[in-house]
Amino acid sequence: MTDRLLLIVLPSNFRSSCILKVRLRMGILFKKFRSRIHRKSKNDLTVETQASGLASSSEQFIETLRFKDPQGHGFAAESANNYLDRMMGRDASIVGSNNAKNGADRLVDGRWLQTKTYSSASASVAACFENGFKYYSSDGRPMGIEVPSDQYSEAVKEMEGRISNGEVRGVTDPKAASELIVKGWFSYETIRKIATPGTVESLSYDAATGAVISSGIFTISFMIVFAREMWGGATVKDALRASYPAGLKPAGNALLVHIASQQIARTPLSTVVGTSLTDLVKILPNEVVSTIANIGRTSPIYGAAASSHVTKVLSAGAVTIVIANALHLGTDINKWKNKDITTSRVAKNTVKNFTSAGTALVAARVGLIFGPIGGILGGVTGGVLGSAFMKRLLNIAFPDKIETVSDKYSELYALANSEKRELLDGLTKGTRQTAPDGDLENLLIKTADEIIVRLMDRRFPIPCPSVELPGKR
């Protein structure tokens, strides 16, 4: 039988050495371990791909800011009904942001709608009249009036009476009221709760809108890792096994960031953030303000309207970036407590993550000009480039010798997690000594050698069973 021997021999200068003999054919060995080695060397794209969703969450944040206004439940009705219409496959969009007098709030499958959300059906219908019905499309036809679902029947009766009184120009048949009044998806009480922070309804709505964003992030993350695994020689099964968690982690984080940021948008805290950024916007040149304000807009805005919009954009970006990086900082602090990473690495990761999120947000906002996919791809690109640039810069400006030595020895001696913690802890304590002639690196290497000797002494030989492989005899 043709066999080949793989000998892994630990350095001979240690008191305890071990030889592991594995009888394997080289072809099987390469196929077995090549994808595992590749997965070990790949970067974690959680921060970069999650950052790509910040632009979408920021856009939603600006929309959610309106919910805390005195008539915020009306804006909540527009947004919630529009979301569900789109989920049902309808061509729906919010068009009332242009503040046109007596203009429509929404456009659904080519029909102009005015959304009215008052405490009673009579009040919702009465708001449509001022010396007669006041909402007409450009062709002279009356717009549809969207009311809460629990007010629909009563609103139809109210409109029938108005038509009978001749208050709706061009409509004489009272039965037309059932077509003129449009039943919304949600009741009045549900809409009020969607506009209120901390309610089950508002959390559910934010989770639903966030699911759309996180699903795009999952797809991008999944495909990046899947392609990289396949290019590295992995089988389809191994590539799928590595890709699913790589997609779920950033998608889950993005969903949490989205929900938290939208809840904050409903609270006075968002007003505090906006007020603190108003002075910053004032010192920016008008050209810069106008450029930022009109990114992705079909109808340009200028002056006070542009400044107000830019303030909202900056507020949204600040809130989402802080929340996103708080998640990563919490993870790093937990690793630091477990002695998996150094204090300087926590600081570096925090700076790198903020940079990645910032560049991703800017790139994604520019990418939104080309639609939602452009925003996601722009965010991923910006996040990866920003993260890579800042990581390299920090490593050059603030090299961490403890981490460098720890990583080198951990890889060289295939240390387990518990052994890595012991090595890192020993190196950290070792730096408290005074290095001769200020030579910290030699002190760290000497300390690492002593720790590795202790670790190798505790290792015991592992018997390897003989494996008979088919071949020539």
Coordinates of C-alpha atoms in Angstrom, one line a residue:
M1 CA 0.0 0.0 0.0
T2 CA 1.3 3.4 -0.9
D3 CA 1.3 5.7 2.1
R4 CA 2.7 9.0 2.9
L5 CA 3.6 10.3 6.3
L6 CA 2.8 13.7 7.7
L7 CA 5.1 14.5 10.6
I8 CA 4.4 17.5 12.8
V9 CA 7.3 17.9 15.2
L10 CA 7.4 20.5 17.9
P11 CA 10.6 22.5 18.4
S12 CA 13.4 20.3 19.9
N13 CA 14.5 22.9 22.5
F14 CA 11.5 22.1 24.7
R15 CA 11.6 19.5 27.4
S16 CA 8.5 17.8 26.2
S17 CA 8.2 17.1 22.5
C18 CA 5.6 15.1 20.6
I19 CA 5.5 13.5 17.2
L20 CA 2.0 13.0 15.6
K21 CA 2.1 10.4 12.9
V22 CA -0.9 10.4 10.6
R23 CA -1.1 7.9 7.8
L24 CA -2.9 9.8 5.0
R25 CA -2.5 10.2 1.3
M26 CA -1.6 13.7 0.4
G27 CA -4.6 14.1 -1.9
I28 CA -7.0 13.4 0.9
L29 CA -5.1 15.6 3.3
F30 CA -5.2 18.6 1.0
K31 CA -8.9 18.2 0.3
K32 CA -9.7 17.8 3.9
F33 CA -8.0 20.8 5.3
R34 CA -7.8 23.4 2.5
S35 CA -11.2 24.9 3.2
R36 CA -10.6 24.9 6.9
I37 CA -7.3 26.8 6.5
H38 CA -9.1 29.2 4.2
R39 CA -11.9 29.8 6.6
K40 CA -9.4 30.4 9.4
S41 CA -7.7 33.1 7.4
K42 CA -10.7 35.0 6.2
N43 CA -11.7 38.4 7.7
D44 CA -14.9 38.9 9.6
L45 CA -17.1 41.2 7.4
T46 CA -19.7 41.8 10.1
V47 CA -18.9 45.4 10.6
E48 CA -18.5 46.3 7.0
T49 CA -21.6 44.6 5.7
Q50 CA -23.7 45.7 8.6
A51 CA -22.6 49.2 8.0
S52 CA -24.1 49.0 4.5
G53 CA -27.6 49.1 6.1
L54 CA -26.9 52.3 8.0
A55 CA -28.0 54.5 5.1
S56 CA -31.3 52.7 4.8
S57 CA -31.9 52.9 8.6
S58 CA -30.9 56.6 8.5
E59 CA -33.4 57.3 5.7
Q60 CA -36.1 55.5 7.8
F61 CA -35.0 57.5 10.9
I62 CA -35.7 60.8 9.1
E63 CA -39.2 59.6 8.2
T64 CA -39.8 58.3 11.8
L65 CA -38.8 61.6 13.2
R66 CA -42.2 63.0 12.1
F67 CA -44.0 60.5 14.3
K68 CA -43.3 62.5 17.5
D69 CA -44.9 65.6 16.0
P70 CA -48.4 66.7 17.4
Q71 CA -49.9 65.1 14.3
G72 CA -47.3 62.4 14.1
H73 CA -49.9 59.6 14.1
G74 CA -51.0 60.9 10.7
F75 CA -47.5 60.4 9.3
A76 CA -47.4 57.0 11.0
A77 CA -50.5 56.1 9.1
E78 CA -49.0 57.1 5.8
S79 CA -45.8 55.1 6.4
A80 CA -47.4 52.0 7.8
N81 CA -50.1 51.8 5.1
N82 CA -47.5 52.4 2.4
Y83 CA -45.2 49.7 3.8
L84 CA -48.0 47.1 3.8
D85 CA -49.2 48.1 0.3
R86 CA -45.7 47.5 -1.0
M87 CA -45.5 44.2 0.8
M88 CA -48.7 43.2 -0.9
G89 CA -47.1 43.9 -4.3
R90 CA -48.7 47.2 -5.0
D91 CA -46.8 50.1 -6.6
A92 CA -47.0 52.5 -3.6
S93 CA -45.0 55.6 -2.6
I94 CA -45.3 58.5 -0.3
V95 CA -45.5 61.8 -2.2
G96 CA -46.6 64.2 0.5
S97 CA -43.1 65.2 1.5
N98 CA -43.2 68.0 -1.1
N99 CA -45.7 69.9 1.1
A100 CA -47.8 70.9 -1.9
K101 CA -51.0 72.7 -0.9
N102 CA -53.9 70.2 -1.0
G103 CA -51.5 67.7 -2.6
A104 CA -51.7 63.9 -2.2
D105 CA -50.0 62.0 0.6
R106 CA -49.6 58.7 -1.3
L107 CA -49.7 57.3 -4.8
V108 CA -50.9 53.7 -5.0
D109 CA -51.2 51.8 -8.3
G110 CA -51.7 55.2 -10.1
R111 CA -54.4 56.5 -7.7
W112 CA -53.8 59.6 -5.6
L113 CA -54.7 59.2 -1.9
Q114 CA -55.0 61.7 0.9
T115 CA -54.5 60.0 4.3
K116 CA -56.7 61.3 7.2
T117 CA -56.2 60.0 10.7
Y118 CA -58.4 61.6 13.3
S119 CA -60.0 60.3 16.5
S120 CA -63.4 59.8 14.8
A121 CA -64.8 59.1 11.3
S122 CA -66.6 62.4 11.2
A123 CA -63.5 64.4 12.0
S124 CA -61.4 62.5 9.4
V125 CA -64.0 63.3 6.7
A126 CA -64.6 66.9 7.9
A127 CA -60.8 67.5 7.5
C128 CA -61.3 67.1 3.7
F129 CA -63.7 70.0 3.4
E130 CA -63.1 73.7 3.3
N131 CA -65.8 75.5 1.4
G132 CA -66.3 72.2 -0.3
F133 CA -64.1 69.1 -1.0
K134 CA -60.5 70.3 -1.5
Y135 CA -58.5 67.4 -2.8
Y136 CA -58.5 66.9 -6.5
S137 CA -55.9 65.4 -8.8
S138 CA -54.6 67.2 -11.9
D139 CA -57.3 65.7 -14.1
G140 CA -60.0 67.2 -11.9
R141 CA -61.1 63.9 -10.3
P142 CA -61.4 63.8 -6.5
M143 CA -58.6 62.0 -4.7
G144 CA -59.3 58.9 -2.6
I145 CA -59.5 59.5 1.2
E146 CA -57.7 56.9 3.2
V147 CA -59.1 56.5 6.8
P148 CA -58.3 54.1 9.7
S149 CA -59.9 50.6 9.1
D150 CA -62.2 50.9 12.1
Q151 CA -63.6 54.2 10.8
Y152 CA -64.4 53.1 7.2
S153 CA -68.1 52.3 7.5
E154 CA -68.9 55.5 9.4
A155 CA -66.7 57.5 7.1
V156 CA -68.6 56.2 4.0
K157 CA -71.9 57.4 5.6
E158 CA -70.4 60.8 6.4
M159 CA -69.2 61.2 2.8
E160 CA -72.6 60.1 1.4
G161 CA -74.2 63.0 3.3
R162 CA -71.6 65.4 2.0
I163 CA -72.2 64.3 -1.6
S164 CA -75.9 64.6 -1.2
N165 CA -75.3 68.2 -0.1
G166 CA -73.4 68.9 -3.3
E167 CA -70.1 69.5 -1.5
V168 CA -68.0 67.3 -3.8
R169 CA -67.6 68.8 -7.2
G170 CA -68.3 66.4 -10.1
V171 CA -69.8 63.7 -7.9
T172 CA -73.6 63.5 -7.5
D173 CA -74.3 59.8 -6.7
P174 CA -74.0 59.2 -2.9
K175 CA -73.1 55.6 -3.6
A176 CA -69.8 56.8 -5.0
A177 CA -68.7 57.5 -1.4
S178 CA -67.7 53.8 -1.0
E179 CA -65.2 54.3 -3.7
L180 CA -64.1 57.7 -2.6
I181 CA -63.3 56.5 0.9
V182 CA -60.4 54.0 1.1
K183 CA -60.0 51.6 4.0
G184 CA -56.6 51.7 5.5
W185 CA -54.8 48.6 6.9
F186 CA -54.7 49.7 10.6
S187 CA -57.2 50.9 13.2
Y188 CA -56.8 54.4 14.7
E189 CA -55.6 53.0 18.0
T190 CA -53.0 50.8 16.3
I191 CA -51.7 53.8 14.4
R192 CA -51.3 55.9 17.5
K193 CA -49.3 53.0 19.1
I194 CA -47.1 52.7 16.1
A195 CA -46.2 56.4 16.6
T196 CA -45.4 55.8 20.3
P197 CA -42.0 54.5 21.4
G198 CA -41.8 51.3 23.4
T199 CA -45.2 49.8 22.4
V200 CA -45.5 46.4 20.9
E201 CA -47.0 47.9 17.8
S202 CA -44.1 50.3 17.2
L203 CA -41.5 47.6 17.9
S204 CA -43.3 45.2 15.5
Y205 CA -43.4 47.9 12.8
D206 CA -39.7 48.7 13.2
A207 CA -38.9 45.0 13.1
A208 CA -40.9 44.6 9.9
T209 CA -39.2 47.6 8.2
G210 CA -35.8 46.5 9.5
A211 CA -36.3 43.0 8.1
V212 CA -36.3 44.4 4.6
I213 CA -32.9 46.0 5.2
S214 CA -31.4 43.1 7.1
S215 CA -32.4 40.6 4.4
G216 CA -30.4 42.6 1.8
I217 CA -27.4 42.6 4.1
F218 CA -27.8 38.8 4.7
T219 CA -27.8 38.3 0.9
I220 CA -24.7 40.4 0.3
S221 CA -22.7 38.9 3.2
F222 CA -23.8 35.4 2.3
M223 CA -22.7 35.7 -1.3
I224 CA -19.3 37.4 -0.4
V225 CA -18.4 34.5 1.9
F226 CA -19.8 31.8 -0.3
A227 CA -17.8 33.0 -3.3
R228 CA -14.7 33.4 -1.3
E229 CA -15.0 29.8 0.1
M230 CA -15.6 28.4 -3.4
W231 CA -12.6 30.2 -4.8
G232 CA -10.6 28.9 -1.9
G233 CA -11.3 25.3 -2.9
A234 CA -14.2 24.4 -0.5
T235 CA -17.0 22.1 -1.5
V236 CA -20.5 23.5 -1.9
K237 CA -21.6 22.0 1.4
D238 CA -18.6 23.5 3.3
A239 CA -19.2 26.9 1.6
L240 CA -22.8 26.9 2.6
R241 CA -22.0 25.9 6.1
A242 CA -19.6 28.9 6.4
S243 CA -21.9 31.3 4.6
Y244 CA -25.1 31.1 6.6
P245 CA -23.6 32.3 10.0
A246 CA -21.6 34.9 8.1
G247 CA -24.8 36.3 6.7
L248 CA -26.9 36.0 9.8
K249 CA -24.6 37.8 12.2
P250 CA -24.4 41.2 10.3
A251 CA -28.1 40.9 9.4
G252 CA -29.1 40.4 13.0
N253 CA -26.9 43.2 14.2
A254 CA -28.4 45.5 11.5
L255 CA -31.9 44.6 12.6
L256 CA -31.1 45.5 16.2
V257 CA -29.5 48.8 15.1
H258 CA -32.6 49.6 13.0
I259 CA -35.1 48.9 15.8
A260 CA -33.1 50.9 18.4
S261 CA -32.6 53.9 16.1
Q262 CA -36.2 54.1 15.1
Q263 CA -37.3 53.9 18.7
I264 CA -35.0 56.8 19.6
A265 CA -36.4 58.8 16.6
R266 CA -39.7 58.9 18.4
T267 CA -38.3 60.2 21.7
P268 CA -37.1 63.7 22.8
L269 CA -33.5 62.4 22.6
S270 CA -33.6 62.8 18.8
T271 CA -34.6 66.4 19.3
V272 CA -31.6 66.9 21.6
V273 CA -29.2 65.4 19.0
G274 CA -30.7 67.5 16.2
T275 CA -30.4 70.7 18.3
S276 CA -26.7 70.0 19.0
L277 CA -26.0 69.6 15.3
T278 CA -27.9 72.7 14.1
D279 CA -24.9 75.0 14.9
L280 CA -22.6 72.7 12.9
V281 CA -24.9 72.9 9.8
K282 CA -24.9 76.7 10.1
I283 CA -21.2 77.0 9.6
L284 CA -21.2 74.8 6.5
P285 CA -21.1 76.6 3.1
N286 CA -24.5 76.9 1.5
E287 CA -23.2 74.9 -1.5
V288 CA -22.2 72.0 0.7
V289 CA -25.6 72.0 2.5
S290 CA -27.5 72.1 -0.8
T291 CA -25.4 69.3 -2.3
I292 CA -25.9 67.0 0.8
A293 CA -29.6 67.9 1.0
N294 CA -30.4 67.0 -2.6
I295 CA -28.6 63.7 -2.8
G296 CA -31.2 61.2 -4.2
R297 CA -34.0 63.9 -4.4
T298 CA -36.0 64.4 -7.5
S299 CA -37.2 67.9 -6.5
P300 CA -34.3 70.1 -5.1
I301 CA -34.6 72.1 -1.9
Y302 CA -32.6 75.1 -0.8
G303 CA -32.2 77.5 2.1
A304 CA -33.8 76.8 5.4
A305 CA -35.5 73.6 4.1
A306 CA -32.1 72.2 3.0
S307 CA -30.5 73.1 6.3
S308 CA -33.3 71.4 8.2
H309 CA -33.0 68.3 6.0
V310 CA -29.2 68.1 6.5
T311 CA -29.6 68.4 10.2
K312 CA -31.9 65.4 10.1
V313 CA -29.4 63.5 8.0
L314 CA -26.6 64.2 10.4
S315 CA -28.8 63.3 13.4
A316 CA -29.8 60.0 11.7
G317 CA -26.2 59.2 10.9
A318 CA -24.9 60.0 14.4
V319 CA -27.6 57.9 16.1
T320 CA -27.2 54.9 13.9
I321 CA -23.4 54.9 13.9
V322 CA -23.3 55.2 17.7
I323 CA -25.8 52.3 18.2
A324 CA -24.0 50.1 15.7
N325 CA -20.6 50.6 17.3
A326 CA -22.0 50.2 20.8
L327 CA -22.9 46.6 19.8
H328 CA -19.3 45.9 18.6
L329 CA -17.8 47.6 21.6
G330 CA -19.8 45.4 23.9
T331 CA -18.5 42.3 22.1
D332 CA -14.9 43.6 22.3
I333 CA -15.3 44.4 26.0
N334 CA -16.5 40.9 26.6
K335 CA -13.5 39.5 24.7
W336 CA -11.2 41.8 26.8
K337 CA -12.8 40.5 30.0
N338 CA -12.1 37.0 28.9
K339 CA -8.5 38.0 28.1
D340 CA -8.9 37.2 24.4
I341 CA -7.8 40.7 23.2
T342 CA -5.8 43.5 24.6
T343 CA -7.0 46.9 25.7
S344 CA -5.3 48.6 22.8
R345 CA -7.1 46.2 20.4
V346 CA -10.4 47.3 21.9
A347 CA -9.5 51.0 21.3
K348 CA -8.3 50.2 17.7
N349 CA -11.4 48.2 16.9
T350 CA -13.6 51.0 18.1
V351 CA -11.9 53.7 16.0
K352 CA -11.8 51.3 13.0
N353 CA -15.5 50.5 13.4
F354 CA -16.5 54.1 13.6
T355 CA -14.5 54.9 10.5
S356 CA -16.0 51.9 8.7
A357 CA -19.5 52.9 9.6
G358 CA -18.9 56.5 8.6
T359 CA -17.5 55.7 5.2
A360 CA -20.2 53.1 4.6
L361 CA -22.9 55.6 5.4
V362 CA -21.5 58.2 3.0
A363 CA -21.0 55.7 0.2
A364 CA -24.4 54.2 0.7
R365 CA -26.2 57.5 0.6
V366 CA -24.4 58.2 -2.7
G367 CA -25.3 54.7 -3.9
L368 CA -29.0 55.3 -3.1
I369 CA -29.1 57.5 -6.2
F370 CA -29.1 54.2 -8.1
G371 CA -31.7 52.6 -5.9
P372 CA -31.7 50.4 -2.8
I373 CA -29.3 47.9 -4.3
G374 CA -26.9 50.7 -5.1
G375 CA -27.1 51.8 -1.5
I376 CA -26.3 48.4 -0.2
L377 CA -23.4 47.8 -2.6
G378 CA -22.1 51.3 -1.9
G379 CA -22.3 50.7 1.8
V380 CA -20.4 47.4 1.6
T381 CA -17.7 49.0 -0.6
G382 CA -17.3 52.1 1.6
G383 CA -17.3 50.0 4.8
V384 CA -14.6 47.6 3.6
L385 CA -12.3 50.3 2.2
G386 CA -12.8 52.5 5.3
S387 CA -12.1 49.6 7.7
A388 CA -9.0 48.5 5.7
F389 CA -7.5 52.0 5.5
M390 CA -8.0 52.7 9.2
K391 CA -6.8 49.3 10.3
R392 CA -3.6 49.7 8.4
L393 CA -3.1 53.3 9.6
L394 CA -3.6 52.3 13.3
N395 CA -1.3 49.4 13.0
I396 CA 1.4 51.6 11.6
A397 CA 0.8 54.5 14.0
F398 CA 0.2 52.4 17.2
P399 CA 1.7 49.0 16.8
D400 CA 0.6 46.5 19.5
K401 CA 3.7 44.3 20.2
I402 CA 1.8 42.2 22.8
E403 CA -0.8 41.3 20.3
T404 CA 1.7 40.7 17.5
V405 CA 3.7 38.2 19.6
S406 CA 0.6 36.5 20.9
D407 CA -0.8 36.0 17.4
K408 CA 2.5 34.7 16.2
Y409 CA 2.9 32.1 19.0
S410 CA -0.8 31.1 18.9
E411 CA -0.5 30.2 15.2
L412 CA 2.9 28.6 15.4
Y413 CA 1.9 26.2 18.2
A414 CA -1.8 25.8 17.4
L415 CA -2.9 27.0 20.8
A416 CA -6.4 26.3 22.0
N417 CA -8.6 29.2 23.3
S418 CA -7.7 28.6 26.9
E419 CA -4.0 28.5 26.0
K420 CA -4.3 31.7 24.0
R421 CA -5.9 33.4 27.0
E422 CA -3.1 32.2 29.3
L423 CA -0.4 33.4 26.8
L424 CA -2.0 36.8 26.4
D425 CA -2.5 37.3 30.1
G426 CA 1.1 36.4 30.8
L427 CA 2.4 38.8 28.1
T428 CA 0.2 41.6 29.5
K429 CA 1.5 41.0 33.0
G430 CA 5.1 40.7 31.6
T431 CA 5.0 44.2 30.2
R432 CA 4.7 45.6 33.8
Q433 CA 8.4 44.7 34.2
T434 CA 11.1 47.0 33.1
A435 CA 12.5 45.8 29.8
P436 CA 16.4 45.9 29.6
D437 CA 17.4 48.9 27.6
G438 CA 13.8 49.5 26.8
D439 CA 13.7 46.4 24.5
L440 CA 10.1 45.5 25.0
E441 CA 10.0 43.0 22.1
N442 CA 12.8 40.9 23.4
L443 CA 11.2 40.8 26.8
L444 CA 7.9 39.7 25.3
I445 CA 9.6 36.9 23.3
K446 CA 11.4 35.7 26.4
T447 CA 8.1 35.7 28.4
A448 CA 6.3 34.0 25.5
D449 CA 9.0 31.2 25.4
E450 CA 8.6 30.6 29.1
I451 CA 4.8 30.4 28.8
I452 CA 4.9 28.1 25.8
V453 CA 7.3 25.7 27.7
R454 CA 4.7 25.4 30.5
L455 CA 1.9 24.9 28.0
M456 CA 3.8 22.2 26.1
D457 CA 4.6 20.4 29.3
R458 CA 0.9 20.1 30.1
R459 CA 0.1 18.6 26.8
F460 CA -0.1 14.8 26.6
P461 CA 0.5 12.6 23.6
I462 CA -2.7 11.7 21.7
P463 CA -2.7 8.1 20.3
C464 CA -3.6 8.1 16.7
P465 CA -5.3 5.0 15.3
S466 CA -3.9 3.3 12.3
V467 CA -6.0 4.0 9.2
E468 CA -5.9 1.5 6.4
L469 CA -6.4 3.2 3.0
P470 CA -7.1 1.5 -0.3
G471 CA -4.1 1.2 -2.6
K472 CA -1.6 -1.1 -4.1
R473 CA -0.3 -3.9 -1.9

